[in-house]
Each structure stands twice: as structure tokens, then as C-alpha cells.
Coordinates of C-alpha atoms in Angstrom, one line a residue:
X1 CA 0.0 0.0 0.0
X2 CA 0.9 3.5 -0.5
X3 CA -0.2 6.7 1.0
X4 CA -2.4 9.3 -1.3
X5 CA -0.7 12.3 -2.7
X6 CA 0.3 15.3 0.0
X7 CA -0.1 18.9 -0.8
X8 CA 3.6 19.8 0.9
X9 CA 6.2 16.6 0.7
X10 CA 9.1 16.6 2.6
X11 CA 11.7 13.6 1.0
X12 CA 15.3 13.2 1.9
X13 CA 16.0 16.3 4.3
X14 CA 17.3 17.0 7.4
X15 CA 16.3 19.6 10.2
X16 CA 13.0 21.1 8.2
X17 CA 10.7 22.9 10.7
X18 CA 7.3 23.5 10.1
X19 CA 5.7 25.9 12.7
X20 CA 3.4 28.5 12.9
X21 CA 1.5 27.2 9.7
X22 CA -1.7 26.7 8.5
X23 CA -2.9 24.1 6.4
X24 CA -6.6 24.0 4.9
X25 CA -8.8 23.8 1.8
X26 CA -6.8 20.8 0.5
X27 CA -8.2 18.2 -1.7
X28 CA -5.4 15.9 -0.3
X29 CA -3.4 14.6 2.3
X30 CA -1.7 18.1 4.2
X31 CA 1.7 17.2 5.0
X32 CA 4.0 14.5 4.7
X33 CA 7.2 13.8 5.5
X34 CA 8.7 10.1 3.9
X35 CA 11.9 8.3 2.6
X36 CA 14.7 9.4 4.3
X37 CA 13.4 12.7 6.7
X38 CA 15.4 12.9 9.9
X39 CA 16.0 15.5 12.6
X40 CA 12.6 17.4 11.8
X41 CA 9.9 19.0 13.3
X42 CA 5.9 19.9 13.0
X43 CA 4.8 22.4 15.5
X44 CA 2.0 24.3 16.7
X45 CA 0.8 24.1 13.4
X46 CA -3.5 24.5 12.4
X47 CA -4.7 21.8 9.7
X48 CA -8.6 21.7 8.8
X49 CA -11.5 21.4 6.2
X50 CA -8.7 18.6 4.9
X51 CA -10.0 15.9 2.5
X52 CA -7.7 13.1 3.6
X53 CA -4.7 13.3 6.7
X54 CA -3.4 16.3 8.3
X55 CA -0.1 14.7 8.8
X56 CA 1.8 11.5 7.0
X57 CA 5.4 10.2 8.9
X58 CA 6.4 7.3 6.7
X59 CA 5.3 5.2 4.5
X60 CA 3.3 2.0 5.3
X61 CA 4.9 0.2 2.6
X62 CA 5.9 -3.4 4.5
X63 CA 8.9 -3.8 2.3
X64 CA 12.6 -4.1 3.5
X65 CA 13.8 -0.8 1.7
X66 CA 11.0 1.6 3.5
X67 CA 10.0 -0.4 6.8
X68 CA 13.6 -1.5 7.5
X69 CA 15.2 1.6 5.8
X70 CA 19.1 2.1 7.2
X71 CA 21.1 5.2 7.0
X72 CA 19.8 8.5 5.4
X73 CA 17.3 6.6 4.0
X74 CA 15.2 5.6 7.4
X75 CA 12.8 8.2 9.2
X76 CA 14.5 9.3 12.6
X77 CA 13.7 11.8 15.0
X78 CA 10.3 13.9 13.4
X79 CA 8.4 15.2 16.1
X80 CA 4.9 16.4 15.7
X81 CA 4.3 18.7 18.9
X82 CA 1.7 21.4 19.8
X83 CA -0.7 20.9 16.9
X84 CA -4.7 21.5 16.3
X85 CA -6.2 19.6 14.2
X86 CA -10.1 19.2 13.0
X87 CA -11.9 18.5 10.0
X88 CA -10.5 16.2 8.3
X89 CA -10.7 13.3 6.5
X90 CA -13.9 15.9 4.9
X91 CA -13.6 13.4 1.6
X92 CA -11.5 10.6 2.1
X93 CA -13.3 9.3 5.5
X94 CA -11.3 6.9 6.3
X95 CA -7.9 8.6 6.6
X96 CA -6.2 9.2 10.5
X97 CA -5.4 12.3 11.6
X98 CA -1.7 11.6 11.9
X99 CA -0.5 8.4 10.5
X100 CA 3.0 6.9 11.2
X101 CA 4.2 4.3 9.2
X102 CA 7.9 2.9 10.2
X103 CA 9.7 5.5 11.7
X104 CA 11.9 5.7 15.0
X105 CA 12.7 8.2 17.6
X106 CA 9.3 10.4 16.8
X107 CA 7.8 12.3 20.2
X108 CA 3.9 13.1 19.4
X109 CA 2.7 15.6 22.4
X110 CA 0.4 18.7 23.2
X111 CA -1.9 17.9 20.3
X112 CA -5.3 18.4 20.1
X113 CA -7.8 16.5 17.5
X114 CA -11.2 16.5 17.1
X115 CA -14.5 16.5 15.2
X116 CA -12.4 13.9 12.6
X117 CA -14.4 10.7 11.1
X118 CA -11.9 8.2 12.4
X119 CA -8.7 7.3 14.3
X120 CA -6.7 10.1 15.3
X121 CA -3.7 8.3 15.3
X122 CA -2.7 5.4 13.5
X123 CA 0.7 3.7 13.9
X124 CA 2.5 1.3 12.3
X125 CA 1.2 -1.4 9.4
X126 CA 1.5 -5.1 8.4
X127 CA -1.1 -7.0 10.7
X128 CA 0.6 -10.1 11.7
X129 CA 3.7 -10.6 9.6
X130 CA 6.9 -10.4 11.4
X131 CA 9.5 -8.4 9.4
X132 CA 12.2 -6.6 10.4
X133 CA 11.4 -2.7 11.0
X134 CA 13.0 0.6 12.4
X135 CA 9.5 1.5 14.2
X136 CA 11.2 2.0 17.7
X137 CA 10.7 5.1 20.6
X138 CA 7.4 6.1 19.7
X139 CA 6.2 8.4 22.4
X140 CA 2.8 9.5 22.7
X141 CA 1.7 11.7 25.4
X142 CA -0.2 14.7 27.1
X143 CA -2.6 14.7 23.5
X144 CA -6.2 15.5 23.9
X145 CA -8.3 13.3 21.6
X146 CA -12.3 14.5 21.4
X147 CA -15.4 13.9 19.6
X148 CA -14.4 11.2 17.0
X149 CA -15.3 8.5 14.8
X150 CA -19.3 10.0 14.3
X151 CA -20.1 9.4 10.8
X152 CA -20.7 5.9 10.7
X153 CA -16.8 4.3 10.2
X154 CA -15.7 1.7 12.5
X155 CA -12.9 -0.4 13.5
X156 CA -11.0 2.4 14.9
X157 CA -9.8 4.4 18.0
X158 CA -8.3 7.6 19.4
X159 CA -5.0 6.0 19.4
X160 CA -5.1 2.8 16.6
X161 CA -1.2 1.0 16.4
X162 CA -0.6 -1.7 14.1
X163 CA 1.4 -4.5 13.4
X164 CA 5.2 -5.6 14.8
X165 CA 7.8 -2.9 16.1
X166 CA 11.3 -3.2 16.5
X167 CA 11.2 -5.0 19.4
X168 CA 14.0 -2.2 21.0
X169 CA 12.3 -1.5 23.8
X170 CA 8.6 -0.2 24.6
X171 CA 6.6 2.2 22.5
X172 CA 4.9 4.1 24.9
X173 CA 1.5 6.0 25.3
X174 CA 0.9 8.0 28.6
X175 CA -1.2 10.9 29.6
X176 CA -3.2 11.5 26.9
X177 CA -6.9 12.5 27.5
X178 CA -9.4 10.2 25.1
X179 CA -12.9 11.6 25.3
X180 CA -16.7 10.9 23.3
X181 CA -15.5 8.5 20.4
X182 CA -18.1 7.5 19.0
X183 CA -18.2 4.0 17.0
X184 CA -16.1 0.8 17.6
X185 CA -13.8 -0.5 18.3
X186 CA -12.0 0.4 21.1
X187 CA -10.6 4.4 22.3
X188 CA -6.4 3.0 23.1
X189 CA -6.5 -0.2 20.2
X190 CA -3.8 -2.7 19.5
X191 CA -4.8 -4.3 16.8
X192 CA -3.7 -7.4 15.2
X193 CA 0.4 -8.5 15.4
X194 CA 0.7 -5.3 17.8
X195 CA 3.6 -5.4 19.6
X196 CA 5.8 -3.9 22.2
X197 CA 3.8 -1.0 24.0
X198 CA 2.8 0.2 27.3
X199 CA -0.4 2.2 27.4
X200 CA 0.1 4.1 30.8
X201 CA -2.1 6.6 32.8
X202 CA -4.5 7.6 30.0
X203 CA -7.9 9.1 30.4
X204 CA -10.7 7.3 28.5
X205 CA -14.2 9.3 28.8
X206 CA -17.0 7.4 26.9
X207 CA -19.4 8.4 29.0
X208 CA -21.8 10.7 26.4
X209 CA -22.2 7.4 24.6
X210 CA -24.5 4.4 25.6
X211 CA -24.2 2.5 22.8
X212 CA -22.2 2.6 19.5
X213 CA -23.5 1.1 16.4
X214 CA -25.6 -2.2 16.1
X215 CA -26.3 -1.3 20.2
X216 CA -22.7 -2.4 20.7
X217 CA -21.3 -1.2 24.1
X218 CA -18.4 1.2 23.8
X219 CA -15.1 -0.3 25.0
X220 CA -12.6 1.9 26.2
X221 CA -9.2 -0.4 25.1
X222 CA -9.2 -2.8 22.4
X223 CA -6.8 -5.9 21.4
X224 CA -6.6 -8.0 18.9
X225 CA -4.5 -11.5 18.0
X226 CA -1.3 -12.2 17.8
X227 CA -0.4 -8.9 20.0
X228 CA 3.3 -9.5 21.3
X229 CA 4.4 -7.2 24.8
X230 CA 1.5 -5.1 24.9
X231 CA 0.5 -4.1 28.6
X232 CA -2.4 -1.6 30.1
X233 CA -1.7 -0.3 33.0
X234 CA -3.0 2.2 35.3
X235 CA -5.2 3.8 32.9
X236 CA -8.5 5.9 34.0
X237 CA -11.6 4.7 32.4
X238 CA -15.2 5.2 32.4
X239 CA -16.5 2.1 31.8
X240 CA -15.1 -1.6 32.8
X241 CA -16.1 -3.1 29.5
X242 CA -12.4 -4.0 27.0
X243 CA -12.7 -6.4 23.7
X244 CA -9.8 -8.9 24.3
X245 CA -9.4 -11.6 21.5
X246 CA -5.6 -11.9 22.0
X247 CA -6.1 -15.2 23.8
X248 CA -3.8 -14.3 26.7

């Protein structure tokens, strides 16, 4: 797979700041940064009335020369901090707000989404196949994640991660503040062949929604099969009820 066309494309560079920008009134994805961007940064930045994602880091191309990319052709160390972002996905429903596909050393923190049709974040890509990958050192935290996933798409969440990860160490998503999505599957989702995170000390707040579609209850974590490393703890939720089909 490969990701739809971006308005501004960042390929091959080092230490390219975007800050202070807005982006809107695209018929495409906003920004993207792929093959071989290190050292950069996206901050306090405005992107809405979008038609696909506000931000692309990497490609989610499962082959060796992007997912396992060496040198100054692998993604290292872009930071989205500090952003707002609403209203997208406008035409292209099913695009995330930010979407990461193998990159290491990325911090994602202060952001605010909202008012978007599906996952605010979605990380990584190759369900269940183990391949070798530089997706390592993701942090998530202190994002605020509101009012999502209303217009009938499912099989999302606030914070959606995907297939295997290095395995150097734990990916990890802390403090962020999940509130009113609004369809399944589950707010903090590890879906299938996740592996190696810790979700700690997140908020999930489901509690404007009784039922999602097909009077399905709303789940505040979801994990699917074949997940590898992949611990909850200490997260504040509104409701008991998780969907677990990782057998164990």
C-alpha cells in the first residue's frame, strides 16, 4: 500500500521545521514527511476542512527498503508537537489524523484532535507478519483526543497502532486525555500483530455514549490477535467493558 498524494512533501532532508503554519482547503493529504526525513519537526501548526490526513510520517509500505530503511534513507527523529487539528478526512473518511508508518525516535505531544471521522492516530502497518522494522521510541503523550469516529466508520480508535515494532524496547503512550469516540472498536486499540507497548495513565471518557452502532457497548481499550508485549496499565476509564481476542 501506499499513501495518497500530499499537498507539501518533505523527501530526503534533514532539520526542516514547520511551525506556525496553517494548512486547509486541501483536496489531499496536508503534510508529509517520507523516505529518508530525519532531525525534523511539525509544531504548533493548524490543519482543517482537509479531505484526507493532516499529517503522513512514513510510509506504510511493508517492504525491507522503506519499513527497515538504514542510514539516510530511514525516518528518525520527526516530532509532531503542539498541533490542532479538525476537519479532516472531509472526503476521504477513512484517513487518521496523523498516520506513522515505520519511523523511529518520533515524540507526538500537546496535540489536540477532534471533530475527525476516524482514528486520530494510526501507527505502524503489516497486521501479523513479522518483518524486520525501524519502528522504535514512539512516544505519545499529554494529547487530547475529542469527539471522533461520528459518521458511521468503525474499526477504529483515538489511538489505533498496528502490526510488529522493532522490538528495542517499549513504545509508549501516557497521559493522553481520550474523550466521546463515537463508534467501535475500542478508544487505546492494539490491533492485530501489535507489539511492544505500554499504554500508561491515559484518560478514557466514553461516558456521552451508551451504545455505539448495532447497540454495541463502547469499549474503552481494544486488542486483537497475535499482539506481542502489549501491557495496560493504570489507565483511568469510564466504563469496565475491554474487547480482548488476544487469547492471553
Amino acid at each position: 500500500d501506499v499513501l495518497a498524494p500530499g499537498a507539501v512533501v518533505v523527501e530526503a532532508a534533514d532539520s526542516i521545521w514547520f511551525t506556525g503554519c496553517t494548512f486547509t482547503r486541501l483536496g489531499i493529504n496536508a503534510l508529509q514527511m517520507i523516505n529518508g526525513v530525519q532531525n525534523s519537526l511539525i509544531i504548533g501548526n493548524h490543519f482543517y476542512d482537509i479531505s484526507g490526513s493532516a499529517i503522513n510520517i512514513g510510509e506504510p509500505d511493508t517492504e525491507a527498503a522503506n519499513a527497515n530503511a538504514q542510514g539516510l534513507n530511514a525516518m528518525v527523529n520527526n516530532d509532531v508537537l503542539n498541533n490542532y487539528i479538525h476537519n479532516i478526512g472531509v472526503d476521504y473518511g477513512s484517513s487518521a489524523a496523523i498516520s506513522v508508518g515505520f519511523a523511529a525516535d518520533v515524540d507526538m505531544t500537546h496535540n489536540e484532535i477532534f471533530d475527525i471521522p476516524y482514528s486520530a492516530w494510526h501507527i505502524g502497518y503489516g497486521w501479523n507478519n513479522i518483518f524486520p522494522c525501524n519502528t522504535k521510541n514512539m512516544l505519545l503523550e499529554y494529547n487530547f483526543v475529542h469527539d471522533y469516529m461520528g459518521d458511521g466508520i468503525y474499526d477504529g480508535g483515538g489511538i489505533y497502532v498496528l502490526g510488529n515494532t522493532s522490538g528495542d524496547g517499549y513504545n509508549i503512550v501516557r497521559d493522553n486525555y481520550v474523550k466521546h469516540q463515537m463508534d467501535a472498536m475500542g478508544a487505546l486499540y492494539s490491533d492485530q500483530g501489535s507489539t511492544w507497548w505500554k499504554w500508561q495513565n491515559n484518560v478514557v471518557d466514553l461516558s456521552e455514549t451508551e451504545f455505539w452502532n448495532y447497540d454495541t457497548l463502547p469499549n474503552w481499550a481494544s486488542v486483537s490477535p497475535d499482539v506481542l508485549e502489549v501491557y495496560y496499565e493504570g489507565n483511568y476509564v469510564t466504563t469496565g467493558r475491554y474487547a480482548d481476542t488476544s487469547n492471553g
